[in-house]
CSV table of C-alpha atoms and ligand atoms in Angstrom, one decimal:
chain,number,residue,atom,x,y,z
A,58,MET,CA,-7.0,0.1,-21.7
A,59,GLU,CA,-3.3,-0.3,-20.9
A,60,ILE,CA,-1.2,2.9,-20.6
A,61,ILE,CA,2.5,2.7,-20.8
A,62,THR,CA,4.2,4.7,-18.0
A,63,ARG,CA,7.5,6.5,-17.9
A,64,ASP,CA,9.5,3.4,-17.0
A,65,SER,CA,7.9,1.4,-19.7
A,66,SER,CA,5.7,-0.6,-17.3
A,67,PHE,CA,1.9,-0.5,-17.9
A,68,THR,CA,-0.9,0.8,-15.8
A,69,ILE,CA,-4.7,1.2,-16.4
A,70,PHE,CA,-7.1,4.1,-16.3
A,71,ASN,CA,-10.1,3.5,-14.0
A,72,GLU,CA,-13.3,5.0,-15.5
A,73,THR,CA,-15.3,4.9,-12.2
A,74,PHE,CA,-12.7,6.8,-10.2
A,75,GLN,CA,-11.3,8.7,-13.2
A,76,GLU,CA,-7.8,8.0,-12.2
A,77,CYS,CA,-4.9,5.8,-13.2
A,78,TYR,CA,-3.8,2.9,-10.9
A,79,HIS,CA,-0.3,4.3,-10.8
A,80,SER,CA,1.6,7.5,-11.5
A,81,THR,CA,2.3,7.7,-15.2
A,82,ASN,CA,5.1,10.2,-14.5
A,83,ASP,CA,6.9,8.1,-11.9
A,84,GLY,CA,6.3,4.8,-13.7
A,85,ALA,CA,4.1,2.0,-12.3
A,86,TYR,CA,7.1,-0.3,-11.5
A,87,ASN,CA,9.3,2.4,-10.1
A,88,GLU,CA,6.5,3.8,-7.9
A,89,THR,CA,5.8,0.3,-6.5
A,90,LEU,CA,9.4,-0.5,-5.9
A,91,TYR,CA,10.7,2.8,-4.4
A,92,LYS,CA,7.6,4.1,-2.6
A,93,HIS,CA,6.3,0.8,-1.2
A,94,VAL,CA,8.4,-2.3,-1.5
A,95,ILE,CA,11.9,-1.2,-0.6
A,96,PRO,CA,11.0,1.0,2.4
A,97,ALA,CA,8.7,-1.7,3.8
A,98,PHE,CA,11.2,-4.5,3.2
A,99,ASN,CA,14.1,-2.7,4.7
A,100,HIS,CA,12.0,-1.8,7.8
A,101,ILE,CA,10.9,-5.4,8.4
A,102,LYS,CA,13.4,-7.8,6.8
A,103,ASN,CA,14.9,-9.1,10.0
A,104,LYS,CA,11.6,-10.7,11.1
A,105,GLN,CA,11.0,-14.4,10.5
A,106,HIS,CA,7.3,-13.9,9.5
A,107,ILE,CA,6.0,-10.9,7.6
A,108,LYS,CA,2.3,-10.1,7.5
A,109,ILE,CA,1.2,-7.6,4.9
A,110,LEU,CA,-2.0,-5.8,4.1
A,111,ASP,CA,-2.0,-4.6,0.5
A,112,ILE,CA,-4.7,-1.9,0.0
A,113,CYS,CA,-6.0,-2.5,-2.6
A,114,PHE,CA,-4.9,-5.3,-5.0
A,115,GLY,CA,-5.7,-3.4,-8.3
A,116,LEU,CA,-3.2,-4.8,-10.9
A,117,GLY,CA,-1.3,-6.6,-8.1
A,118,TYR,CA,2.0,-4.7,-8.5
A,119,ASN,CA,2.6,-4.3,-4.8
A,120,THR,CA,2.1,-7.9,-3.9
A,121,LEU,CA,4.0,-9.3,-6.9
A,122,CYS,CA,6.9,-6.8,-6.6
A,123,PHE,CA,7.3,-7.5,-2.8
A,124,LEU,CA,7.4,-11.3,-3.3
A,125,ASN,CA,10.0,-10.8,-6.0
A,126,HIS,CA,12.1,-8.4,-4.0
A,127,ALA,CA,12.1,-10.7,-1.0
A,128,GLN,CA,13.2,-13.6,-3.1
A,129,GLU,CA,16.0,-11.5,-4.8
A,130,ASN,CA,17.2,-10.4,-1.4
A,131,LEU,CA,17.2,-14.1,-0.2
A,132,TYR,CA,14.6,-13.5,2.5
A,133,GLN,CA,14.4,-16.8,4.4
A,134,GLY,CA,11.2,-16.3,6.4
A,135,THR,CA,7.5,-16.7,5.6
A,136,ILE,CA,5.3,-14.1,4.0
A,137,GLU,CA,1.5,-13.8,4.4
A,138,ILE,CA,-0.3,-11.2,2.3
A,139,HIS,CA,-4.0,-10.1,2.6
A,140,SER,CA,-5.3,-7.8,-0.2
A,141,PRO,CA,-8.9,-6.4,-0.4
A,142,GLU,CA,-10.2,-5.5,-3.8
A,143,ILE,CA,-13.7,-4.5,-4.7
A,144,ASN,CA,-13.4,-5.0,-8.5
A,145,LEU,CA,-10.9,-7.6,-9.5
A,146,ILE,CA,-10.0,-7.3,-13.2
A,147,ASP,CA,-10.5,-10.6,-15.1
A,148,ASN,CA,-7.5,-12.3,-16.7
A,149,LEU,CA,-4.9,-9.9,-15.3
A,150,TYR,CA,-2.2,-12.4,-15.9
A,151,THR,CA,-2.6,-11.9,-19.7
A,152,TYR,CA,-1.3,-8.3,-19.4
A,153,LYS,CA,2.4,-7.5,-20.1
A,154,TYR,CA,3.8,-7.3,-16.6
A,155,PRO,CA,7.5,-6.5,-15.7
A,156,LYS,CA,9.6,-9.6,-16.3
A,157,ALA,CA,10.5,-9.9,-12.6
A,158,PHE,CA,6.9,-10.7,-11.6
A,159,ASP,CA,5.8,-14.3,-11.1
A,160,LEU,CA,2.6,-14.6,-13.2
A,161,ASN,CA,1.8,-18.0,-11.8
A,162,ILE,CA,1.1,-16.3,-8.6
A,163,LEU,CA,-1.2,-13.8,-10.4
A,164,LYS,CA,-2.9,-16.6,-12.3
A,165,SER,CA,-3.7,-18.4,-9.1
A,166,LEU,CA,-5.0,-15.2,-7.4
A,167,CYS,CA,-7.3,-14.5,-10.4
A,168,LYS,CA,-8.7,-18.0,-10.5
A,169,THR,CA,-8.9,-19.0,-6.8
A,170,HIS,CA,-8.3,-15.6,-5.0
A,171,SER,CA,-5.4,-17.3,-3.1
A,172,TYR,CA,-1.9,-18.5,-3.6
A,173,LYS,CA,0.2,-20.8,-1.5
A,174,ASP,CA,3.7,-22.2,-1.6
A,175,LYS,CA,6.2,-23.3,1.1
A,176,LYS,CA,7.0,-19.8,2.3
A,177,THR,CA,4.1,-17.7,0.9
A,178,ASN,CA,0.4,-17.4,1.5
A,179,VAL,CA,-1.6,-14.7,-0.4
A,180,PHE,CA,-5.3,-14.1,0.1
A,181,LEU,CA,-7.6,-11.8,-2.0
A,182,HIS,CA,-10.6,-10.5,-0.1
A,183,ILE,CA,-13.2,-9.5,-2.7
A,184,GLY,CA,-15.4,-6.7,-1.4
A,185,ASP,CA,-15.2,-3.4,0.3
A,186,ALA,CA,-11.8,-2.9,2.0
A,187,ARG,CA,-13.5,-1.2,5.0
A,188,ASP,CA,-15.6,-4.4,5.7
A,189,THR,CA,-12.5,-6.6,5.3
A,190,ILE,CA,-10.6,-4.4,7.7
A,191,ARG,CA,-13.4,-4.4,10.2
A,192,ARG,CA,-13.3,-8.2,10.2
A,193,PHE,CA,-9.5,-8.0,10.8
A,194,VAL,CA,-10.2,-5.7,13.8
A,195,GLN,CA,-12.7,-8.2,15.2
A,196,ASN,CA,-10.4,-11.1,14.7
A,197,ASN,CA,-7.5,-9.2,16.2
A,198,LEU,CA,-5.2,-9.6,13.2
A,199,LYS,CA,-1.9,-7.6,13.4
A,200,PHE,CA,0.1,-6.5,10.4
A,201,ASP,CA,3.8,-5.6,9.9
A,202,ILE,CA,3.3,-3.7,6.7
A,203,ILE,CA,0.4,-1.9,5.1
A,204,PHE,CA,0.7,-0.7,1.5
A,205,GLN,CA,-1.8,2.2,1.5
A,206,ASP,CA,-2.4,2.4,-2.2
A,207,ALA,CA,-6.0,3.3,-2.7
A,208,PHE,CA,-7.1,5.8,-5.4
A,209,SER,CA,-6.3,9.4,-4.2
A,210,PRO,CA,-7.9,10.9,-1.1
A,211,ILE,CA,-9.8,13.3,-3.4
A,212,LYS,CA,-11.3,10.5,-5.5
A,213,ASN,CA,-11.7,7.8,-2.8
A,214,LYS,CA,-12.1,9.6,0.6
A,215,LYS,CA,-13.5,6.6,2.4
A,216,LEU,CA,-10.1,4.8,2.3
A,217,TRP,CA,-8.2,7.8,3.9
A,218,SER,CA,-10.5,9.1,6.6
A,219,TYR,CA,-9.8,9.4,10.3
A,220,GLU,CA,-12.2,6.5,11.1
A,221,TYR,CA,-10.3,4.4,8.5
A,222,PHE,CA,-6.9,5.2,10.0
A,223,LYS,CA,-8.2,4.4,13.5
A,224,ASP,CA,-9.0,0.9,12.2
A,225,LEU,CA,-5.5,0.7,10.7
A,226,TYR,CA,-4.0,1.6,14.0
A,227,LYS,CA,-5.9,-1.3,15.7
A,228,ILE,CA,-4.5,-3.9,13.1
A,229,THR,CA,-0.9,-2.8,13.1
A,230,LYS,CA,2.0,-4.0,15.3
A,231,LYS,CA,4.0,-1.5,17.4
A,232,ASP,CA,6.9,-1.7,14.9
A,233,SER,CA,4.8,-1.7,11.7
A,234,ILE,CA,5.2,0.5,8.7
A,235,ILE,CA,2.6,2.0,6.3
A,236,THR,CA,3.8,3.2,2.9
A,237,THR,CA,1.9,5.6,0.7
A,238,TYR,CA,2.3,7.9,-2.3
A,239,SER,CA,0.0,10.6,-1.0
A,240,LEU,CA,1.1,13.8,0.7
A,241,ASN,CA,-2.5,15.1,1.0
A,242,SER,CA,-2.6,17.3,4.2
A,243,SER,CA,-6.1,16.3,5.4
A,244,MET,CA,-5.1,12.7,5.0
A,245,LEU,CA,-1.9,13.2,7.0
A,246,TYR,CA,-3.9,15.0,9.7
A,247,SER,CA,-6.3,12.0,9.9
A,248,ALA,CA,-3.4,9.6,10.3
A,249,PHE,CA,-1.8,11.9,12.9
A,250,LEU,CA,-5.1,12.0,14.9
A,251,ALA,CA,-5.3,8.2,14.7
A,252,GLY,CA,-1.8,8.0,16.3
A,253,PHE,CA,0.6,7.7,13.3
A,254,LYS,CA,3.8,9.7,12.8
A,255,SER,CA,4.4,10.5,9.1
A,256,TYR,CA,7.8,10.8,7.4
A,257,LYS,CA,8.5,12.2,4.0
A,258,LEU,CA,10.8,9.9,2.0
A,259,LYS,CA,12.9,11.5,-0.7
A,260,HIS,CA,13.7,9.7,-4.0
A,261,ASP,CA,16.2,10.6,-6.7
A,262,THR,CA,14.1,10.4,-9.8
A,263,ILE,CA,10.5,10.1,-8.7
A,264,LYS,CA,8.1,12.1,-6.4
A,265,ASP,CA,8.5,12.0,-2.6
A,266,SER,CA,6.4,9.5,-0.7
A,267,VAL,CA,5.3,8.9,2.9
A,268,ILE,CA,6.1,6.4,5.6
A,269,MET,CA,3.8,6.2,8.6
A,270,LEU,CA,4.8,4.6,11.9
A,271,LYS,CA,3.7,4.3,15.5
A,272,ASN,CA,7.4,4.6,16.6
A,273,THR,CA,10.0,7.2,15.9
A,274,LEU,CA,12.2,6.7,12.8
A,275,ASN,CA,15.8,7.6,12.1
A,276,VAL,CA,16.7,6.7,8.6
A,277,ASP,CA,18.5,8.6,5.8
A,278,ASN,CA,16.4,10.4,3.2
A,279,THR,CA,13.4,10.8,5.6
A,280,LYS,CA,12.1,13.8,7.5
A,281,GLU,CA,9.2,13.8,10.0
A,282,ILE,CA,6.3,15.8,8.6
A,283,ASP,CA,5.5,18.7,11.0
A,284,ILE,CA,1.7,18.3,11.2
A,285,ASN,CA,1.4,21.3,13.7
A,286,ASN,CA,3.0,23.5,11.0
A,287,LYS,CA,0.5,22.1,8.4
A,288,ILE,CA,-2.3,23.1,10.8
A,289,ARG,CA,-0.8,26.6,11.2
A,290,VAL,CA,-0.6,27.0,7.5
A,291,ASN,CA,-4.0,25.5,6.7
A,292,LYS,CA,-6.4,26.3,9.6
A,293,SER,CA,-9.2,24.6,7.8
A,294,LEU,CA,-7.7,21.2,8.9
A,295,ILE,CA,-8.7,21.9,12.5
A,296,GLY,CA,-12.2,20.8,13.1
A,297,ILE,CA,-12.6,18.6,10.0
A,298,TYR,CA,-13.2,15.6,12.3
A,299,ASP,CA,-15.2,17.3,15.0
B,133,LIG,C1,-4.8,2.7,-7.1
B,133,LIG,S1,-5.5,1.2,-7.4
B,133,LIG,C2,-4.5,0.0,-6.5
B,133,LIG,C3,-3.2,-0.3,-7.3
B,133,LIG,C4,-2.6,-1.5,-6.8
B,133,LIG,N1,-2.0,-1.4,-5.5
B,133,LIG,C5,-1.5,-2.1,-7.7
B,133,LIG,O1,-0.4,-2.3,-7.3
B,133,LIG,O2,-1.8,-2.3,-8.9
B,133,LIG,C6,-6.9,1.2,-6.3
B,133,LIG,C7,-7.8,-0.1,-6.3
B,133,LIG,O3,-8.7,0.1,-5.2
B,133,LIG,C8,-9.9,-0.6,-5.6
B,133,LIG,N2,-11.0,-0.1,-4.7
B,133,LIG,C9,-11.6,1.2,-4.7
B,133,LIG,N3,-12.4,1.3,-3.7
B,133,LIG,C10,-12.3,0.2,-3.0
B,133,LIG,C11,-12.9,-0.3,-1.8
B,133,LIG,N4,-13.8,0.5,-1.1
B,133,LIG,N5,-12.6,-1.5,-1.3
B,133,LIG,C12,-11.8,-2.3,-2.0
B,133,LIG,N6,-11.1,-1.9,-3.1
B,133,LIG,C13,-11.4,-0.7,-3.6
B,133,LIG,C14,-10.1,-0.3,-7.1
B,133,LIG,O4,-10.9,-1.2,-7.7
B,133,LIG,C15,-8.6,-0.4,-7.5
B,133,LIG,O5,-8.3,-1.7,-8.0
């Protein structure tokens, strides 16, 4: 069933995970745009080819919003998106999406699990994201952007674990960016142990989000998350991955 979020865009409640696909307080569209699409696009926009891993496809907001944002900002390069999804919802394109989204892309993805035009290639990988990611590791694929947008670490632990982040480390370029909405301490510690630095990103009207990088970042509105302090405050973090 559709739920109208704070910015009037819709999301859905997932019965299996007992969680919404987006934050109803922040708004599905605003969350997508400000926590994922804008930080990722700004980080990578000077590249001629952008390769994105969108975990997981869900309602497709991240993929559709990124493609729209790149077009609005006159991005001239090519974009390749890979998105794992274990449970693709039928006929997604019949839902009332934000006007900016190109529903022809969504229709093609629902019907053929792929979309292609002159500058864009999108592939849906139906199945468990961890298997898809392991295949990417074996094939030595390297991504510029990862939208880490699984259900929360409490509800879907497997997609936030240390082992999982170690695989993400293997499939990301040196100057890549991971965006996520979660500030969960155990998750941040897993990412830290896997080799990522995490930065808190402040937003004016919605909750803070996180950027993860292999490199050091120096951008307005961001603050590196002091993982050693998190360990001092929460000693139970130590040893969780022994
Ligand atoms: C929070 S929603 C993703 C929202 C999506 N990024 C969007 O913009 O609409 C999480 C999605 O992860 C999918 N999922 C859960 N566990 C998965 C797994 N192990 N592998 C692949 N997809 C999974 C769910 O079916 C759901 O569609």
